[in-house]
Coordinates of C-alpha atoms in Angstrom, one line a residue:
X1 CA 239.6 89.5 27.7
X2 CA 238.5 92.7 26.1
X3 CA 234.8 91.9 26.7
X4 CA 235.0 92.3 30.4
X5 CA 234.5 96.0 30.7
X6 CA 231.2 95.6 28.9
X7 CA 229.9 93.2 31.5
X8 CA 230.3 95.9 34.1
X9 CA 228.4 98.6 32.3
X10 CA 225.5 99.6 34.5
X11 CA 221.9 100.0 33.4
X12 CA 222.6 103.7 33.5
X13 CA 225.3 103.5 30.9
X14 CA 223.3 101.1 28.8
X15 CA 220.3 103.4 28.8
X16 CA 222.5 106.3 27.7
X17 CA 224.0 104.3 24.8
X18 CA 220.6 103.2 23.6
X19 CA 219.2 106.7 23.6
X20 CA 222.4 108.4 22.3
X21 CA 222.3 110.6 25.4
X22 CA 224.6 111.1 28.3
X23 CA 224.9 108.8 31.4
X24 CA 222.7 111.3 33.3
X25 CA 219.9 111.0 30.8
X26 CA 218.1 108.2 32.8
X27 CA 218.4 106.8 36.2
X28 CA 218.9 103.0 36.2
X29 CA 216.9 100.6 38.4
X30 CA 218.8 100.0 41.7
X31 CA 218.8 96.2 41.2
X32 CA 220.1 96.5 37.7
X33 CA 223.2 98.6 38.6
X34 CA 226.7 97.8 39.5
X35 CA 228.7 99.5 42.3
X36 CA 232.2 99.4 43.6
X37 CA 232.4 97.3 46.8
X38 CA 235.1 96.2 49.2
X39 CA 235.6 93.0 51.2
X40 CA 236.4 93.4 54.9
X41 CA 236.4 97.2 54.4
X42 CA 237.7 97.8 57.9
X43 CA 241.0 96.0 57.2
X44 CA 242.2 98.8 54.9
X45 CA 245.9 98.1 54.0
X46 CA 246.3 95.5 56.8
X47 CA 244.6 92.9 54.5
X48 CA 244.6 93.9 50.9
X49 CA 245.0 97.5 49.7
X50 CA 241.8 99.4 50.5
X51 CA 242.9 102.3 52.6
X52 CA 240.4 104.0 55.0
X53 CA 236.7 103.9 54.8
X54 CA 236.5 107.6 53.8
X55 CA 239.1 107.0 51.1
X56 CA 237.1 104.1 49.8
X57 CA 233.9 106.2 49.7
X58 CA 235.7 109.1 48.1
X59 CA 236.8 106.7 45.3
X60 CA 233.4 105.4 44.5
X61 CA 233.0 102.4 46.9
X62 CA 229.3 102.1 47.8
X63 CA 229.4 98.8 49.7
X64 CA 231.1 98.7 53.1
X65 CA 231.6 95.5 55.1
X66 CA 232.2 95.5 58.8
X67 CA 232.7 92.3 60.7
X68 CA 231.3 92.6 64.2
X69 CA 231.4 90.7 67.5
X70 CA 229.4 90.9 70.6
X71 CA 232.3 90.1 72.9
X72 CA 232.3 92.6 75.8
X73 CA 229.0 94.2 74.8
X74 CA 227.7 94.4 78.3
X75 CA 230.8 96.4 79.3
X76 CA 231.3 98.5 76.2
X77 CA 227.6 98.9 75.3
X78 CA 228.7 98.3 71.7
X79 CA 229.8 95.7 69.3
X80 CA 233.5 95.2 68.3
X81 CA 234.8 95.5 64.7
X82 CA 237.4 92.9 63.7
X83 CA 237.8 89.7 61.7
X84 CA 238.4 86.8 64.2
X85 CA 237.9 89.0 67.2
X86 CA 237.5 92.8 68.0
X87 CA 240.6 94.6 66.6
X88 CA 241.9 91.6 64.6
X89 CA 243.0 92.7 61.1
X90 CA 241.7 96.2 61.7
X91 CA 243.4 99.2 60.1
X92 CA 243.2 102.2 62.4
X93 CA 245.2 104.5 60.1
X94 CA 244.3 107.0 57.5
X95 CA 241.4 108.6 59.4
X96 CA 239.8 105.3 60.5
X97 CA 238.5 105.2 64.1
X98 CA 241.1 104.6 66.8
X99 CA 238.7 102.3 68.6
X100 CA 237.0 99.0 67.5
X101 CA 233.6 100.2 68.6
X102 CA 231.0 99.7 65.8
X103 CA 229.3 103.0 66.5
X104 CA 232.6 104.9 65.7
X105 CA 232.9 103.0 62.3
X106 CA 229.3 103.6 61.4
X107 CA 229.7 107.3 62.2
X108 CA 232.5 107.6 59.6
X109 CA 230.1 106.4 56.9
X110 CA 227.3 108.6 58.3
X111 CA 229.6 111.7 58.2
X112 CA 230.6 111.0 54.7
X113 CA 227.1 110.4 53.5
X114 CA 225.9 113.6 55.1
X115 CA 228.5 115.5 53.2
X116 CA 227.6 113.8 49.9
X117 CA 223.8 113.7 49.7
X118 CA 223.8 113.1 46.0
X119 CA 225.9 109.9 46.2
X120 CA 224.5 106.6 45.1
X121 CA 223.0 104.6 48.0
X122 CA 225.6 103.1 50.4
X123 CA 225.1 99.5 51.7
X124 CA 226.6 99.0 55.1
X125 CA 226.8 95.3 55.8
X126 CA 227.3 93.9 59.3
X127 CA 228.9 90.4 59.1
X128 CA 227.8 88.9 62.4
X129 CA 230.8 86.8 63.6
X130 CA 229.0 85.8 66.8
X131 CA 225.6 84.2 67.6
X132 CA 223.5 87.1 68.9
X133 CA 220.5 84.8 69.8
X134 CA 222.2 83.9 73.1
X135 CA 222.2 87.5 74.2
X136 CA 219.4 87.5 76.8
X137 CA 218.1 91.1 76.2
X138 CA 218.7 94.5 74.8
X139 CA 221.4 95.3 77.5
X140 CA 223.3 92.2 76.5
X141 CA 223.4 93.2 72.8
X142 CA 220.5 91.3 71.1
X143 CA 219.2 92.3 67.7
X144 CA 217.1 95.1 69.1
X145 CA 220.4 96.8 70.1
X146 CA 221.6 96.3 66.5
X147 CA 218.5 98.1 65.3
X148 CA 218.8 100.9 67.7
X149 CA 222.5 101.5 66.9
X150 CA 221.8 101.7 63.2
X151 CA 218.9 104.1 63.6
X152 CA 220.6 106.3 66.1
X153 CA 223.8 106.7 64.0
X154 CA 222.2 107.2 60.5
X155 CA 218.9 108.8 61.5
X156 CA 216.8 109.9 58.5
X157 CA 219.5 108.8 56.0
X158 CA 218.8 105.1 57.0
X159 CA 216.5 103.3 54.5
X160 CA 215.0 100.5 56.6
X161 CA 214.1 97.2 55.0
X162 CA 210.5 97.6 56.1
X163 CA 210.4 100.9 54.2
X164 CA 212.0 99.8 51.0
X165 CA 210.0 101.2 48.1
X166 CA 207.7 98.8 46.2
X167 CA 208.4 98.0 42.6
X168 CA 211.8 98.8 41.2
X169 CA 213.2 102.0 42.6
X170 CA 215.8 103.8 40.7
X171 CA 219.3 104.7 41.9
X172 CA 218.3 108.4 41.8
X173 CA 215.4 107.7 44.1
X174 CA 217.7 106.2 46.7
X175 CA 220.6 108.7 46.5
X176 CA 221.9 109.9 49.9
X177 CA 220.4 106.8 51.7
X178 CA 222.2 104.2 53.7
X179 CA 220.9 100.6 53.5
X180 CA 221.9 98.3 56.4
X181 CA 222.4 94.6 55.7
X182 CA 222.9 91.6 58.0
X183 CA 225.2 88.8 57.0
X184 CA 227.1 86.2 58.9
X185 CA 225.7 84.0 61.6
X186 CA 222.8 82.1 60.2
X187 CA 220.9 81.6 63.4
X188 CA 220.9 85.4 64.1
X189 CA 219.8 86.1 60.6
X190 CA 216.9 83.6 61.0
X191 CA 215.8 85.0 64.3
X192 CA 215.8 88.5 62.9
X193 CA 213.1 87.4 60.4
X194 CA 211.0 85.3 62.8
X195 CA 210.9 84.0 66.4
X196 CA 209.9 80.6 67.6
X197 CA 208.4 79.3 70.8
X198 CA 205.6 77.5 72.6
X199 CA 202.5 78.4 74.6
X200 CA 202.4 82.1 73.8
X201 CA 200.3 84.4 75.9
X202 CA 199.5 88.1 75.6
X203 CA 198.2 91.1 77.5
X204 CA 197.1 94.5 76.2
X205 CA 196.3 97.7 78.1
X206 CA 194.2 100.8 77.4
X207 CA 197.3 102.7 76.2
X208 CA 197.9 100.2 73.4
X209 CA 200.9 98.6 75.1
X210 CA 201.4 94.9 74.8
X211 CA 203.4 92.2 76.5
X212 CA 203.7 88.7 75.0
X213 CA 205.3 85.8 76.9
X214 CA 206.1 82.3 75.8
X215 CA 208.4 79.4 76.6
X216 CA 211.1 78.1 74.4
X217 CA 209.8 74.5 74.5
X218 CA 213.1 73.7 76.3
X219 CA 212.8 75.5 79.6
X220 CA 213.4 79.2 79.0
X221 CA 210.9 81.9 79.3
X222 CA 211.0 84.9 76.9
X223 CA 209.0 88.1 76.4
X224 CA 208.2 90.6 73.7
X225 CA 206.8 94.1 74.2
X226 CA 205.2 96.3 71.7
X227 CA 202.6 98.9 70.8
X228 CA 199.3 98.6 69.0
X229 CA 199.1 101.1 66.2
X230 CA 196.1 103.0 64.8
X231 CA 196.4 100.9 61.6
X232 CA 196.0 97.7 63.6
X233 CA 199.7 96.7 63.3
X234 CA 201.9 95.8 66.2
X235 CA 205.3 97.3 66.5
X236 CA 207.5 95.0 68.6
X237 CA 210.0 96.9 70.7
X238 CA 212.0 94.8 73.1
X239 CA 212.7 91.1 73.4
X240 CA 214.4 89.1 76.2
X241 CA 214.7 86.1 78.4
X242 CA 213.4 86.6 82.0
X243 CA 213.3 83.2 83.7
X244 CA 213.0 79.4 83.3
X245 CA 209.7 77.5 83.2
X246 CA 206.8 76.7 80.9
X247 CA 203.2 77.7 80.0
X248 CA 203.4 81.4 81.1
X249 CA 200.6 83.9 81.2
X250 CA 200.6 87.6 81.7
X251 CA 198.4 90.6 82.8
X252 CA 199.1 94.3 82.2
X253 CA 197.4 97.4 83.6
X254 CA 197.3 100.9 82.2
X255 CA 200.2 102.0 84.4
X256 CA 202.5 99.5 82.8
X257 CA 202.5 97.2 85.8
X258 CA 202.5 93.5 84.8
X259 CA 202.1 90.2 86.6
X260 CA 203.4 87.0 85.0
X261 CA 202.6 83.5 86.2
X262 CA 204.1 80.2 85.0
X263 CA 204.7 76.6 85.8
X264 CA 208.2 75.3 86.6
X265 CA 209.8 73.2 83.9
X266 CA 210.4 70.1 85.8
X267 CA 207.7 70.2 88.5
X268 CA 204.2 71.4 89.1
X269 CA 205.1 74.4 91.2
X270 CA 203.5 77.7 90.2
X271 CA 205.5 81.0 90.2
X272 CA 204.7 84.7 89.8
X273 CA 206.7 87.7 88.6
X274 CA 206.0 91.4 89.0
X275 CA 207.4 93.7 86.3
X276 CA 207.3 97.3 85.1
X277 CA 207.0 98.2 81.5
X278 CA 209.0 101.3 80.6
X279 CA 208.4 103.8 77.9
X280 CA 211.1 102.3 75.8
X281 CA 209.4 98.9 75.9
X282 CA 211.9 97.3 78.4
X283 CA 210.6 95.4 81.4
X284 CA 212.1 95.7 84.8
X285 CA 211.5 92.3 86.5
X286 CA 211.3 91.5 90.2
X287 CA 212.4 88.1 91.4
X288 CA 209.9 85.3 91.0
X289 CA 208.1 83.8 93.9
X290 CA 206.3 80.4 94.3
X291 CA 202.6 80.8 95.2
X292 CA 201.1 77.3 94.8
X293 CA 201.3 74.0 93.0
X294 CA 199.4 73.2 89.9
X295 CA 199.5 73.5 86.1
X296 CA 198.4 75.8 83.3
X297 CA 198.2 79.1 85.2
X298 CA 196.3 82.1 83.9
X299 CA 195.9 85.6 85.3
X300 CA 194.0 88.9 84.7
X301 CA 193.6 92.2 86.3
X302 CA 190.1 92.9 87.8
X303 CA 191.0 96.5 88.4
X304 CA 194.2 98.6 88.5
X305 CA 195.7 96.8 91.5
X306 CA 193.7 93.6 91.9
X307 CA 194.1 90.3 90.0
X308 CA 192.6 86.9 89.7
X309 CA 194.6 83.8 88.9
X310 CA 193.0 80.5 87.8
X311 CA 195.0 77.3 87.2
X312 CA 194.3 73.6 86.9
X313 CA 195.1 71.1 89.6
X314 CA 198.2 69.0 89.0
X315 CA 196.3 65.8 89.8
X316 CA 192.8 66.2 88.3
X317 CA 190.5 68.5 86.2
X318 CA 189.6 70.8 89.1
X319 CA 190.4 74.5 88.6
X320 CA 191.6 76.6 91.5
X321 CA 191.7 80.4 92.0
X322 CA 193.6 83.0 93.8
X323 CA 192.9 86.7 94.5
X324 CA 196.0 89.0 94.2
X325 CA 196.7 92.5 95.4
X326 CA 199.6 94.3 93.6
X327 CA 202.0 96.5 95.4
X328 CA 205.0 98.2 93.8
X329 CA 207.2 95.1 93.7
X330 CA 205.1 92.1 94.7
X331 CA 201.7 90.4 94.6
X332 CA 199.9 89.3 97.8
X333 CA 197.9 86.2 97.0
X334 CA 194.9 85.3 99.2
X335 CA 191.7 83.4 99.1
X336 CA 192.8 80.2 97.5
X337 CA 189.7 78.1 96.6
X338 CA 188.2 75.7 94.1
X339 CA 186.3 77.3 91.2
X340 CA 184.0 76.2 88.4
X341 CA 185.2 79.2 86.3
X342 CA 187.2 78.4 83.2
X343 CA 190.8 79.5 83.0
X344 CA 191.3 82.9 81.3
X345 CA 192.0 82.8 77.5
X346 CA 195.6 83.8 77.9
X347 CA 196.4 83.8 74.1
X348 CA 193.8 86.6 73.5
X349 CA 193.6 90.2 74.8
X350 CA 191.0 92.8 74.0
X351 CA 190.8 96.4 75.0
X352 CA 188.2 98.6 73.4
X353 CA 188.5 98.2 69.6
X354 CA 191.9 96.6 69.9
X355 CA 192.2 92.9 69.8
X356 CA 195.3 90.6 69.8
X357 CA 195.5 86.8 69.5
X358 CA 198.9 85.1 69.6
X359 CA 199.6 81.6 68.3
X360 CA 202.2 79.5 66.6
X361 CA 202.3 78.2 63.0
X362 CA 204.5 78.0 59.9
X363 CA 204.6 81.1 57.6
X364 CA 205.6 79.6 54.3
X365 CA 209.0 77.9 54.9
X366 CA 209.3 79.0 58.6
X367 CA 209.1 76.4 61.4
X368 CA 205.7 75.3 62.7
X369 CA 206.5 76.9 66.1
X370 CA 206.9 80.4 64.5
X371 CA 205.3 83.0 66.8
X372 CA 202.4 84.8 65.0
X373 CA 199.8 87.4 66.0
X374 CA 196.3 88.4 64.8
X375 CA 194.8 91.8 65.3
X376 CA 191.6 93.4 64.2
X377 CA 193.4 94.4 60.9
X378 CA 196.0 91.6 60.3
X379 CA 196.1 87.9 60.4
X380 CA 199.2 85.9 61.1
X381 CA 201.7 88.7 61.4
X382 CA 205.1 87.5 62.7
X383 CA 206.2 88.4 66.2
X384 CA 209.7 89.6 65.4
X385 CA 212.3 92.4 65.4
X386 CA 211.4 95.5 63.5
X387 CA 212.9 95.0 60.0
X388 CA 215.4 97.8 60.1
X389 CA 218.1 95.9 58.3
X390 CA 217.9 93.8 55.2
X391 CA 218.7 90.1 55.7
X392 CA 221.2 88.5 53.2
X393 CA 220.5 85.1 51.7
X394 CA 223.6 83.2 51.1
X395 CA 224.4 80.1 49.0
X396 CA 223.4 77.1 51.1
X397 CA 221.0 78.9 53.4
X398 CA 217.6 77.7 54.3
X399 CA 214.4 78.5 52.3
X400 CA 213.2 80.7 55.2
X401 CA 216.2 83.0 54.7
X402 CA 215.6 83.1 51.0
X403 CA 211.9 84.0 51.5
X404 CA 211.5 87.7 50.5
X405 CA 215.3 88.3 50.4
X406 CA 216.5 91.2 48.2
X407 CA 220.2 90.8 48.9
X408 CA 222.1 87.6 47.9
X409 CA 225.7 86.7 48.6
X410 CA 228.3 84.1 47.7
X411 CA 232.0 83.8 47.1
X412 CA 233.0 85.4 43.8
X413 CA 234.0 81.9 42.5
X414 CA 230.4 80.7 42.7
X415 CA 229.5 82.1 39.3
X416 CA 226.4 80.0 38.7
X417 CA 224.8 81.3 41.9
X418 CA 225.7 84.9 41.2
X419 CA 224.5 84.8 37.7
X420 CA 221.1 83.1 38.5
X421 CA 220.5 85.6 41.3
X422 CA 221.3 88.6 39.1
X423 CA 219.0 87.2 36.4
X424 CA 216.2 87.0 39.0
X425 CA 216.5 90.7 39.9
X426 CA 218.3 90.4 43.2
X427 CA 221.1 92.5 44.5
X428 CA 224.1 90.2 44.6
X429 CA 227.4 90.4 46.4
X430 CA 230.4 88.3 45.3
X431 CA 233.1 88.5 48.0
X432 CA 236.8 87.9 47.6
X433 CA 236.4 89.2 44.1
X434 CA 240.2 89.5 43.4
X435 CA 240.6 88.6 39.7
X436 CA 239.0 89.8 36.5
X437 CA 238.6 86.1 35.6
X438 CA 235.8 85.9 38.2
X439 CA 233.6 88.3 36.4
X440 CA 230.1 87.0 35.5
X441 CA 227.6 88.1 33.0
X442 CA 225.8 90.0 34.3
X443 CA 228.4 91.1 36.8
X444 CA 227.5 90.9 40.6
X445 CA 226.0 94.2 41.7
X446 CA 228.6 94.3 44.4
X447 CA 231.9 92.7 43.3
X448 CA 233.5 93.0 46.8
X449 CA 237.3 93.1 46.3
X450 CA 240.4 93.5 48.5
X451 CA 242.1 95.5 45.8
X452 CA 239.7 98.2 44.6
X453 CA 242.4 100.4 43.0
X454 CA 244.1 97.8 40.9
X455 CA 243.9 98.6 37.1
X456 CA 241.9 95.4 36.3
X457 CA 239.2 96.4 38.9
X458 CA 239.1 100.0 37.8
X459 CA 238.7 98.9 34.2
X460 CA 236.1 96.4 34.9
X461 CA 234.1 98.8 37.1
X462 CA 234.5 101.8 34.8
X463 CA 230.7 101.9 34.4
X464 CA 229.9 101.6 38.1
X465 CA 227.3 103.9 39.5
X466 CA 228.5 106.6 41.9

């Protein structure tokens, strides 16, 4: 098969051949280039013959795969690297970390990248072996924690998905950068791109801080916190589950004190929470307390420490009101009485020139209960995690995971999928690429192999970009 090496020639080499120049004469487009890649990079010589991460990088590998688990996150404050479980099929020799902690493994890549600023961009893929959507908050290891770990380890070397250059950036434009990629559990990858819920409500204070609350439609209550930027965009910071119930509403003052009210899931009792919004966007919640019976509660601050709550009777159309006084950890509710006032518009918050409206609706292929937000500058923006990592689209995934995806992935044997994706300008990974016979035309950008030093792979990838 003497034609195979030609399939692996990158756009860089092609440009050089056409111009009669050297390979350095032109920088190829990133999506048109081929790079050495390993499968289950952490497994070294335990599974395959890859050696340590540093050795792989020294020998031109520019795609590192780390399988990660959230088992024990609350104790370790980190994810665990391993195939079927933390530590499984992990090679700790040759300079690899002695621990299974993800941060230690990411730090190896960061150290190497810092010492080789002219290297072609490195993709670090986290293959999520567990469902992260059931992690109740940041402390339990949800996707906000993934974002923070990536940013804290790689710093300015990290090229976040939301900052990926428009158009077709060249390899040279991305040298020295690390691109994070999420693969694995489909539910986690979907939630990273959008969130879903019912009955969203929002509060906004004079400092541009936001709190959004909603129910899951199945009995769980969740929150998002964020900041309102000068450009009218909302940066969502933290996300978590805080109680059970339905139809929540929330009020927030300039000190970061918040009061949430909701109806129980299976009855018409009304409950309230007091919370404190921290500088990091996390909420410290106090225990909920029942204050009345009714449905569809709403709440608003009338000044820094006083509130008014209005809800509907559980048995007729009559609205009822309470006056609340906020202390450090509780609200004292007094003055319960009928009112002809309408309930507060809990889905809309205004403070000066800032305005936010939250609602649910499909965004292209996303579900109809996708959480969305309008501001004075934007309409229909998704309420979701900051797009720090890229989100891989795999063969057989839903249309919503395909929407906007730059990275595609499939087993190396799925040549039709790989070829079509490459021809459409995507960055394609073919995993378990362990035979020259699996080469496609064009070749996958990242032929992820377990045997990167075998002669057939070295020959095939002779034109790979480094």
